[in-house]
JSON list of C-alpha atoms in Angstrom, two decimals:
[
{"chain": "W", "resi": 1, "resn": "MET", "atom": "CA", "xyz": [0.00, 0.00, 0.00]},
{"chain": "W", "resi": 2, "resn": "GLY", "atom": "CA", "xyz": [2.78, 2.47, 0.87]},
{"chain": "W", "resi": 3, "resn": "TYR", "atom": "CA", "xyz": [4.48, 2.21, -2.51]},
{"chain": "W", "resi": 4, "resn": "PRO", "atom": "CA", "xyz": [1.51, 3.34, -4.65]},
{"chain": "W", "resi": 5, "resn": "MET", "atom": "CA", "xyz": [0.56, 5.94, -2.02]},
{"chain": "W", "resi": 6, "resn": "ALA", "atom": "CA", "xyz": [4.07, 7.40, -2.29]},
{"chain": "W", "resi": 7, "resn": "VAL", "atom": "CA", "xyz": [3.92, 7.37, -6.10]},
{"chain": "W", "resi": 8, "resn": "ASN", "atom": "CA", "xyz": [0.64, 9.33, -6.03]},
{"chain": "W", "resi": 9, "resn": "LEU", "atom": "CA", "xyz": [2.04, 11.80, -3.49]},
{"chain": "W", "resi": 10, "resn": "VAL", "atom": "CA", "xyz": [5.12, 12.52, -5.58]},
{"chain": "W", "resi": 11, "resn": "LYS", "atom": "CA", "xyz": [3.04, 12.93, -8.73]},
{"chain": "W", "resi": 12, "resn": "GLY", "atom": "CA", "xyz": [0.74, 15.36, -6.91]},
{"chain": "W", "resi": 13, "resn": "LEU", "atom": "CA", "xyz": [3.39, 17.45, -5.15]},
{"chain": "W", "resi": 14, "resn": "GLY", "atom": "CA", "xyz": [4.77, 19.28, -8.13]},
{"chain": "W", "resi": 15, "resn": "SER", "atom": "CA", "xyz": [8.33, 20.31, -8.76]},
{"chain": "W", "resi": 16, "resn": "SER", "atom": "CA", "xyz": [8.54, 22.91, -5.99]},
{"chain": "W", "resi": 17, "resn": "LYS", "atom": "CA", "xyz": [8.31, 20.36, -3.16]},
{"chain": "W", "resi": 18, "resn": "SER", "atom": "CA", "xyz": [10.77, 17.68, -2.06]},
{"chain": "W", "resi": 19, "resn": "PHE", "atom": "CA", "xyz": [9.87, 14.10, -1.20]},
{"chain": "W", "resi": 20, "resn": "LEU", "atom": "CA", "xyz": [12.18, 12.09, 1.05]},
{"chain": "W", "resi": 21, "resn": "THR", "atom": "CA", "xyz": [11.89, 8.34, 1.08]},
{"chain": "W", "resi": 22, "resn": "VAL", "atom": "CA", "xyz": [13.21, 5.49, 3.20]},
{"chain": "W", "resi": 23, "resn": "ASN", "atom": "CA", "xyz": [12.76, 1.82, 2.40]},
{"chain": "W", "resi": 24, "resn": "VAL", "atom": "CA", "xyz": [14.56, -1.25, 3.70]},
{"chain": "W", "resi": 25, "resn": "ASN", "atom": "CA", "xyz": [13.92, -2.96, 0.35]},
{"chain": "W", "resi": 26, "resn": "GLN", "atom": "CA", "xyz": [16.50, -1.59, -2.10]},
{"chain": "W", "resi": 27, "resn": "GLU", "atom": "CA", "xyz": [14.78, -3.18, -5.11]},
{"chain": "W", "resi": 28, "resn": "ALA", "atom": "CA", "xyz": [11.49, -1.44, -4.28]},
{"chain": "W", "resi": 29, "resn": "LEU", "atom": "CA", "xyz": [13.38, 1.81, -3.74]},
{"chain": "W", "resi": 30, "resn": "ASN", "atom": "CA", "xyz": [15.03, 1.58, -7.17]},
{"chain": "W", "resi": 31, "resn": "GLU", "atom": "CA", "xyz": [11.68, 0.78, -8.81]},
{"chain": "W", "resi": 32, "resn": "PHE", "atom": "CA", "xyz": [10.07, 3.74, -7.03]},
{"chain": "W", "resi": 33, "resn": "GLN", "atom": "CA", "xyz": [12.75, 6.16, -8.19]},
{"chain": "W", "resi": 34, "resn": "ASP", "atom": "CA", "xyz": [12.34, 4.98, -11.78]},
{"chain": "W", "resi": 35, "resn": "GLU", "atom": "CA", "xyz": [8.54, 5.29, -11.64]},
{"chain": "W", "resi": 36, "resn": "VAL", "atom": "CA", "xyz": [8.50, 8.86, -10.30]},
{"chain": "W", "resi": 37, "resn": "LYS", "atom": "CA", "xyz": [11.41, 10.20, -12.34]},
{"chain": "W", "resi": 38, "resn": "GLY", "atom": "CA", "xyz": [10.44, 13.57, -13.78]},
{"chain": "W", "resi": 39, "resn": "PHE", "atom": "CA", "xyz": [7.57, 14.25, -11.37]},
{"chain": "W", "resi": 40, "resn": "GLY", "atom": "CA", "xyz": [9.42, 16.08, -8.62]},
{"chain": "W", "resi": 41, "resn": "LYS", "atom": "CA", "xyz": [12.41, 16.13, -6.31]},
{"chain": "W", "resi": 42, "resn": "VAL", "atom": "CA", "xyz": [12.86, 12.71, -4.70]},
{"chain": "W", "resi": 43, "resn": "SER", "atom": "CA", "xyz": [15.71, 12.05, -2.29]},
{"chain": "W", "resi": 44, "resn": "VAL", "atom": "CA", "xyz": [16.61, 8.78, -0.64]},
{"chain": "W", "resi": 45, "resn": "VAL", "atom": "CA", "xyz": [17.69, 9.03, 2.99]},
{"chain": "W", "resi": 46, "resn": "GLN", "atom": "CA", "xyz": [19.29, 6.34, 5.14]},
{"chain": "W", "resi": 47, "resn": "ASN", "atom": "CA", "xyz": [16.65, 6.11, 7.86]},
{"chain": "W", "resi": 48, "resn": "VAL", "atom": "CA", "xyz": [13.59, 7.78, 9.33]},
{"chain": "W", "resi": 49, "resn": "TYR", "atom": "CA", "xyz": [15.80, 9.72, 11.73]},
{"chain": "W", "resi": 50, "resn": "GLU", "atom": "CA", "xyz": [17.36, 11.61, 8.81]},
{"chain": "W", "resi": 51, "resn": "ALA", "atom": "CA", "xyz": [14.02, 11.98, 7.04]},
{"chain": "W", "resi": 52, "resn": "THR", "atom": "CA", "xyz": [12.34, 13.37, 10.14]},
{"chain": "W", "resi": 53, "resn": "LYS", "atom": "CA", "xyz": [15.12, 15.87, 10.78]},
{"chain": "W", "resi": 54, "resn": "ALA", "atom": "CA", "xyz": [14.57, 17.35, 7.32]},
{"chain": "W", "resi": 55, "resn": "ALA", "atom": "CA", "xyz": [10.81, 17.01, 6.78]},
{"chain": "W", "resi": 56, "resn": "TYR", "atom": "CA", "xyz": [7.71, 18.92, 7.87]},
{"chain": "W", "resi": 57, "resn": "ILE", "atom": "CA", "xyz": [5.43, 15.94, 7.33]},
{"chain": "W", "resi": 58, "resn": "VAL", "atom": "CA", "xyz": [6.36, 12.31, 7.98]},
{"chain": "W", "resi": 59, "resn": "ILE", "atom": "CA", "xyz": [4.00, 9.61, 6.69]},
{"chain": "W", "resi": 60, "resn": "THR", "atom": "CA", "xyz": [4.46, 5.96, 7.57]},
{"chain": "W", "resi": 61, "resn": "ILE", "atom": "CA", "xyz": [2.42, 2.88, 6.72]},
{"chain": "W", "resi": 62, "resn": "LEU", "atom": "CA", "xyz": [3.99, 0.05, 8.63]},
{"chain": "W", "resi": 63, "resn": "PRO", "atom": "CA", "xyz": [2.85, -3.58, 8.64]},
{"chain": "W", "resi": 64, "resn": "THR", "atom": "CA", "xyz": [3.46, -4.65, 12.25]},
{"chain": "W", "resi": 65, "resn": "VAL", "atom": "CA", "xyz": [3.43, -3.36, 15.79]},
{"chain": "W", "resi": 66, "resn": "THR", "atom": "CA", "xyz": [7.11, -4.21, 16.11]},
{"chain": "W", "resi": 67, "resn": "ALA", "atom": "CA", "xyz": [7.93, -2.12, 13.04]},
{"chain": "W", "resi": 68, "resn": "VAL", "atom": "CA", "xyz": [5.84, 0.82, 14.26]},
{"chain": "W", "resi": 69, "resn": "GLU", "atom": "CA", "xyz": [7.50, 0.86, 17.68]},
{"chain": "W", "resi": 70, "resn": "ALA", "atom": "CA", "xyz": [10.99, 0.56, 16.20]},
{"chain": "W", "resi": 71, "resn": "VAL", "atom": "CA", "xyz": [10.44, 3.23, 13.55]},
{"chain": "W", "resi": 72, "resn": "TYR", "atom": "CA", "xyz": [8.92, 5.75, 15.94]},
{"chain": "W", "resi": 73, "resn": "LEU", "atom": "CA", "xyz": [10.62, 5.01, 19.24]},
{"chain": "W", "resi": 74, "resn": "ASP", "atom": "CA", "xyz": [14.18, 3.82, 18.51]},
{"chain": "W", "resi": 75, "resn": "PRO", "atom": "CA", "xyz": [16.36, 6.28, 20.47]},
{"chain": "W", "resi": 76, "resn": "ASN", "atom": "CA", "xyz": [19.05, 6.37, 17.77]},
{"chain": "W", "resi": 77, "resn": "THR", "atom": "CA", "xyz": [17.27, 6.06, 14.42]},
{"chain": "W", "resi": 78, "resn": "GLY", "atom": "CA", "xyz": [13.60, 6.66, 15.22]},
{"chain": "W", "resi": 79, "resn": "ILE", "atom": "CA", "xyz": [11.18, 9.36, 14.16]},
{"chain": "W", "resi": 80, "resn": "LEU", "atom": "CA", "xyz": [10.98, 10.97, 17.60]},
{"chain": "W", "resi": 81, "resn": "ALA", "atom": "CA", "xyz": [14.77, 11.02, 17.91]},
{"chain": "W", "resi": 82, "resn": "GLY", "atom": "CA", "xyz": [14.94, 12.73, 14.50]},
{"chain": "W", "resi": 83, "resn": "ALA", "atom": "CA", "xyz": [12.30, 15.26, 15.50]},
{"chain": "W", "resi": 84, "resn": "ILE", "atom": "CA", "xyz": [14.18, 16.15, 18.67]},
{"chain": "W", "resi": 85, "resn": "ALA", "atom": "CA", "xyz": [17.47, 16.35, 16.75]},
{"chain": "W", "resi": 86, "resn": "ALA", "atom": "CA", "xyz": [15.87, 18.79, 14.30]},
{"chain": "W", "resi": 87, "resn": "THR", "atom": "CA", "xyz": [15.72, 21.38, 17.07]},
{"chain": "W", "resi": 88, "resn": "THR", "atom": "CA", "xyz": [19.53, 21.56, 17.16]},
{"chain": "W", "resi": 89, "resn": "TYR", "atom": "CA", "xyz": [19.91, 21.93, 13.38]},
{"chain": "W", "resi": 90, "resn": "SER", "atom": "CA", "xyz": [18.50, 24.46, 10.97]},
{"chain": "W", "resi": 91, "resn": "SER", "atom": "CA", "xyz": [15.71, 22.01, 10.21]},
{"chain": "W", "resi": 92, "resn": "PRO", "atom": "CA", "xyz": [11.95, 22.49, 10.41]},
{"chain": "W", "resi": 93, "resn": "THR", "atom": "CA", "xyz": [10.80, 21.83, 13.97]},
{"chain": "W", "resi": 94, "resn": "ASN", "atom": "CA", "xyz": [7.04, 21.92, 13.32]},
{"chain": "W", "resi": 95, "resn": "LYS", "atom": "CA", "xyz": [6.26, 18.38, 12.25]},
{"chain": "W", "resi": 96, "resn": "LEU", "atom": "CA", "xyz": [3.15, 16.40, 11.44]},
{"chain": "W", "resi": 97, "resn": "LEU", "atom": "CA", "xyz": [3.61, 12.66, 12.02]},
{"chain": "W", "resi": 98, "resn": "ILE", "atom": "CA", "xyz": [1.04, 10.43, 10.31]},
{"chain": "W", "resi": 99, "resn": "GLU", "atom": "CA", "xyz": [0.81, 6.65, 10.76]},
{"chain": "W", "resi": 100, "resn": "CYS", "atom": "CA", "xyz": [-1.39, 5.03, 8.11]},
{"chain": "W", "resi": 101, "resn": "GLY", "atom": "CA", "xyz": [-1.10, 1.37, 9.11]},
{"chain": "W", "resi": 102, "resn": "THR", "atom": "CA", "xyz": [-3.86, -0.58, 10.82]},
{"chain": "W", "resi": 103, "resn": "ILE", "atom": "CA", "xyz": [-2.24, -0.86, 14.24]},
{"chain": "W", "resi": 104, "resn": "GLU", "atom": "CA", "xyz": [-3.64, -1.87, 17.63]},
{"chain": "W", "resi": 105, "resn": "THR", "atom": "CA", "xyz": [-5.19, 0.95, 19.62]},
{"chain": "W", "resi": 106, "resn": "ALA", "atom": "CA", "xyz": [-2.89, 0.39, 22.61]},
{"chain": "W", "resi": 107, "resn": "ILE", "atom": "CA", "xyz": [0.18, 0.94, 20.45]},
{"chain": "W", "resi": 108, "resn": "ILE", "atom": "CA", "xyz": [-1.29, 4.03, 18.78]},
{"chain": "W", "resi": 109, "resn": "LYS", "atom": "CA", "xyz": [-2.03, 5.48, 22.23]},
{"chain": "W", "resi": 110, "resn": "LYS", "atom": "CA", "xyz": [1.54, 4.68, 23.30]},
{"chain": "W", "resi": 111, "resn": "LEU", "atom": "CA", "xyz": [2.87, 6.51, 20.23]},
{"chain": "W", "resi": 112, "resn": "ALA", "atom": "CA", "xyz": [0.55, 9.47, 20.75]},
{"chain": "W", "resi": 113, "resn": "GLU", "atom": "CA", "xyz": [1.73, 9.79, 24.36]},
{"chain": "W", "resi": 114, "resn": "ALA", "atom": "CA", "xyz": [5.39, 9.53, 23.31]},
{"chain": "W", "resi": 115, "resn": "VAL", "atom": "CA", "xyz": [4.87, 12.19, 20.63]},
{"chain": "W", "resi": 116, "resn": "GLU", "atom": "CA", "xyz": [3.08, 14.46, 23.11]},
{"chain": "W", "resi": 117, "resn": "GLU", "atom": "CA", "xyz": [5.89, 14.02, 25.65]},
{"chain": "W", "resi": 118, "resn": "ALA", "atom": "CA", "xyz": [8.54, 14.79, 23.02]},
{"chain": "W", "resi": 119, "resn": "SER", "atom": "CA", "xyz": [6.50, 17.74, 21.78]},
{"chain": "W", "resi": 120, "resn": "LEU", "atom": "CA", "xyz": [6.42, 19.29, 25.25]},
{"chain": "W", "resi": 121, "resn": "LYS", "atom": "CA", "xyz": [10.23, 19.21, 25.23]},
{"chain": "W", "resi": 122, "resn": "MET", "atom": "CA", "xyz": [10.16, 20.96, 21.85]},
{"chain": "W", "resi": 123, "resn": "SER", "atom": "CA", "xyz": [7.71, 23.80, 22.59]},
{"chain": "W", "resi": 124, "resn": "ASN", "atom": "CA", "xyz": [4.68, 21.85, 21.29]},
{"chain": "W", "resi": 125, "resn": "THR", "atom": "CA", "xyz": [5.83, 21.53, 17.70]},
{"chain": "W", "resi": 126, "resn": "LEU", "atom": "CA", "xyz": [4.86, 17.89, 17.02]},
{"chain": "W", "resi": 127, "resn": "SER", "atom": "CA", "xyz": [1.44, 16.60, 16.04]},
{"chain": "W", "resi": 128, "resn": "PHE", "atom": "CA", "xyz": [0.55, 12.92, 15.69]},
{"chain": "W", "resi": 129, "resn": "VAL", "atom": "CA", "xyz": [-2.26, 11.60, 13.51]},
{"chain": "W", "resi": 130, "resn": "ASP", "atom": "CA", "xyz": [-3.49, 8.03, 13.46]},
{"chain": "W", "resi": 131, "resn": "ALA", "atom": "CA", "xyz": [-4.83, 7.65, 9.91]},
{"chain": "W", "resi": 132, "resn": "PRO", "atom": "CA", "xyz": [-5.28, 4.02, 8.86]},
{"chain": "W", "resi": 133, "resn": "VAL", "atom": "CA", "xyz": [-6.45, 3.54, 5.31]},
{"chain": "W", "resi": 134, "resn": "SER", "atom": "CA", "xyz": [-9.49, 1.59, 4.22]},
{"chain": "W", "resi": 135, "resn": "SER", "atom": "CA", "xyz": [-9.21, -0.01, 0.82]},
{"chain": "W", "resi": 136, "resn": "SER", "atom": "CA", "xyz": [-6.92, -2.31, -1.09]},
{"chain": "W", "resi": 137, "resn": "PRO", "atom": "CA", "xyz": [-3.68, -1.99, -3.01]},
{"chain": "W", "resi": 138, "resn": "MET", "atom": "CA", "xyz": [-5.84, -1.26, -6.07]},
{"chain": "W", "resi": 139, "resn": "GLY", "atom": "CA", "xyz": [-7.36, 1.70, -4.21]},
{"chain": "W", "resi": 140, "resn": "ALA", "atom": "CA", "xyz": [-3.86, 2.92, -3.39]},
{"chain": "W", "resi": 141, "resn": "ILE", "atom": "CA", "xyz": [-2.84, 2.67, -7.05]},
{"chain": "W", "resi": 142, "resn": "ALA", "atom": "CA", "xyz": [-5.99, 4.53, -8.15]},
{"chain": "W", "resi": 143, "resn": "GLY", "atom": "CA", "xyz": [-5.49, 7.19, -5.46]},
{"chain": "W", "resi": 144, "resn": "SER", "atom": "CA", "xyz": [-8.92, 6.47, -4.00]},
{"chain": "W", "resi": 145, "resn": "LEU", "atom": "CA", "xyz": [-8.10, 5.46, -0.43]},
{"chain": "W", "resi": 146, "resn": "THR", "atom": "CA", "xyz": [-10.26, 6.44, 2.51]},
{"chain": "W", "resi": 147, "resn": "PHE", "atom": "CA", "xyz": [-8.33, 7.68, 5.52]},
{"chain": "W", "resi": 148, "resn": "ILE", "atom": "CA", "xyz": [-9.85, 7.14, 8.96]},
{"chain": "W", "resi": 149, "resn": "VAL", "atom": "CA", "xyz": [-8.28, 9.96, 10.93]},
{"chain": "W", "resi": 150, "resn": "GLY", "atom": "CA", "xyz": [-7.85, 10.12, 14.68]},
{"chain": "W", "resi": 151, "resn": "VAL", "atom": "CA", "xyz": [-6.17, 13.03, 16.45]},
{"chain": "W", "resi": 152, "resn": "HIS", "atom": "CA", "xyz": [-5.87, 14.54, 19.91]},
{"chain": "W", "resi": 153, "resn": "GLN", "atom": "CA", "xyz": [-9.19, 15.89, 21.22]},
{"chain": "W", "resi": 154, "resn": "ALA", "atom": "CA", "xyz": [-7.84, 19.46, 21.26]},
{"chain": "W", "resi": 155, "resn": "ASN", "atom": "CA", "xyz": [-7.22, 19.25, 17.50]},
{"chain": "W", "resi": 156, "resn": "VAL", "atom": "CA", "xyz": [-10.83, 18.23, 16.94]},
{"chain": "W", "resi": 157, "resn": "ILE", "atom": "CA", "xyz": [-12.15, 21.16, 18.97]},
{"chain": "W", "resi": 158, "resn": "THR", "atom": "CA", "xyz": [-9.88, 23.59, 17.12]},
{"chain": "W", "resi": 159, "resn": "SER", "atom": "CA", "xyz": [-10.95, 22.17, 13.75]},
{"chain": "W", "resi": 160, "resn": "VAL", "atom": "CA", "xyz": [-14.64, 22.45, 14.61]},
{"chain": "W", "resi": 161, "resn": "ALA", "atom": "CA", "xyz": [-14.14, 26.05, 15.72]},
{"chain": "W", "resi": 162, "resn": "ALA", "atom": "CA", "xyz": [-12.29, 26.90, 12.50]},
{"chain": "W", "resi": 163, "resn": "ALA", "atom": "CA", "xyz": [-15.00, 25.21, 10.41]},
{"chain": "W", "resi": 164, "resn": "GLU", "atom": "CA", "xyz": [-17.67, 27.24, 12.20]},
{"chain": "W", "resi": 165, "resn": "ALA", "atom": "CA", "xyz": [-15.71, 30.45, 11.63]},
{"chain": "W", "resi": 166, "resn": "LEU", "atom": "CA", "xyz": [-15.38, 29.65, 7.92]},
{"chain": "W", "resi": 167, "resn": "ASN", "atom": "CA", "xyz": [-19.06, 28.85, 7.64]},
{"chain": "W", "resi": 168, "resn": "ILE", "atom": "CA", "xyz": [-20.11, 32.08, 9.34]},
{"chain": "W", "resi": 169, "resn": "GLY", "atom": "CA", "xyz": [-17.63, 34.11, 7.27]},
{"chain": "W", "resi": 170, "resn": "VAL", "atom": "CA", "xyz": [-18.82, 32.68, 3.96]},
{"chain": "W", "resi": 171, "resn": "LYS", "atom": "CA", "xyz": [-22.47, 33.25, 4.92]},
{"chain": "W", "resi": 172, "resn": "ALA", "atom": "CA", "xyz": [-21.55, 36.85, 5.78]},
{"chain": "W", "resi": 173, "resn": "GLY", "atom": "CA", "xyz": [-20.09, 37.30, 2.30]},
{"chain": "W", "resi": 174, "resn": "LEU", "atom": "CA", "xyz": [-16.41, 37.34, 3.24]},
{"chain": "W", "resi": 175, "resn": "ASP", "atom": "CA", "xyz": [-13.76, 36.20, 0.75]},
{"chain": "W", "resi": 176, "resn": "LEU", "atom": "CA", "xyz": [-12.91, 32.56, 1.60]},
{"chain": "W", "resi": 177, "resn": "LYS", "atom": "CA", "xyz": [-9.22, 32.80, 0.65]},
{"chain": "W", "resi": 178, "resn": "LEU", "atom": "CA", "xyz": [-8.74, 35.93, 2.74]},
{"chain": "W", "resi": 179, "resn": "LEU", "atom": "CA", "xyz": [-10.58, 34.35, 5.65]},
{"chain": "W", "resi": 180, "resn": "LEU", "atom": "CA", "xyz": [-8.38, 31.25, 5.45]},
{"chain": "W", "resi": 181, "resn": "ASP", "atom": "CA", "xyz": [-5.26, 33.43, 5.40]},
{"chain": "W", "resi": 182, "resn": "VAL", "atom": "CA", "xyz": [-6.42, 35.25, 8.53]},
{"chain": "W", "resi": 183, "resn": "ILE", "atom": "CA", "xyz": [-7.35, 32.04, 10.37]},
{"chain": "W", "resi": 184, "resn": "ASN", "atom": "CA", "xyz": [-4.03, 30.46, 9.44]},
{"chain": "W", "resi": 185, "resn": "GLY", "atom": "CA", "xyz": [-2.22, 33.45, 10.90]},
{"chain": "W", "resi": 186, "resn": "ASP", "atom": "CA", "xyz": [-1.06, 34.77, 7.54]},
{"chain": "W", "resi": 187, "resn": "ALA", "atom": "CA", "xyz": [-2.97, 38.04, 7.80]},
{"chain": "W", "resi": 188, "resn": "GLU", "atom": "CA", "xyz": [0.11, 40.13, 7.03]},
{"chain": "W", "resi": 189, "resn": "PHE", "atom": "CA", "xyz": [0.48, 38.28, 3.72]},
{"chain": "W", "resi": 190, "resn": "ALA", "atom": "CA", "xyz": [-3.21, 38.17, 2.85]},
{"chain": "W", "resi": 191, "resn": "GLU", "atom": "CA", "xyz": [-4.09, 39.70, -0.47]},
{"chain": "W", "resi": 192, "resn": "PHE", "atom": "CA", "xyz": [-6.74, 42.33, 0.04]},
{"chain": "W", "resi": 193, "resn": "GLU", "atom": "CA", "xyz": [-8.88, 42.77, -3.04]}
]
């Protein structure tokens, strides 16, 4: 599932964005690079630690609990270690971590707690999303997956409030793009028409 998801992401990103990839299967990695050649900037990194240090968004779709725990929690090469290391480099520190595998609830809660704990050490710059996908490899190839998204309760409340603000603004005749810029904190860059 991850391979076709990654192909669709690269094809949809455009040439202005970079896509970092990690895969333990070198043959799959070579195939992937060939398939997406010409669609955007794709870089291969050694491990998720390096990818996380450099990325704003980290998406994983891992097959087992053991893999999820190792990839996220390994103190030397894991995602959280990379996120913490990013604070000492000139790397982006605001990071969105998304796990798309179908993983046991207890493990997802463990990851969410570990991310929250690490985030507190980093001035609340990490967000974790549990987003298992519902479909088949054919759905991944077609780009028609359904994501079942779970986030921290505070994120839900904030999203509902923002949705209400957008709804009220549109009904009041405000420009949607301008309203989004203001809500996202980009008011100084908003284009006033």
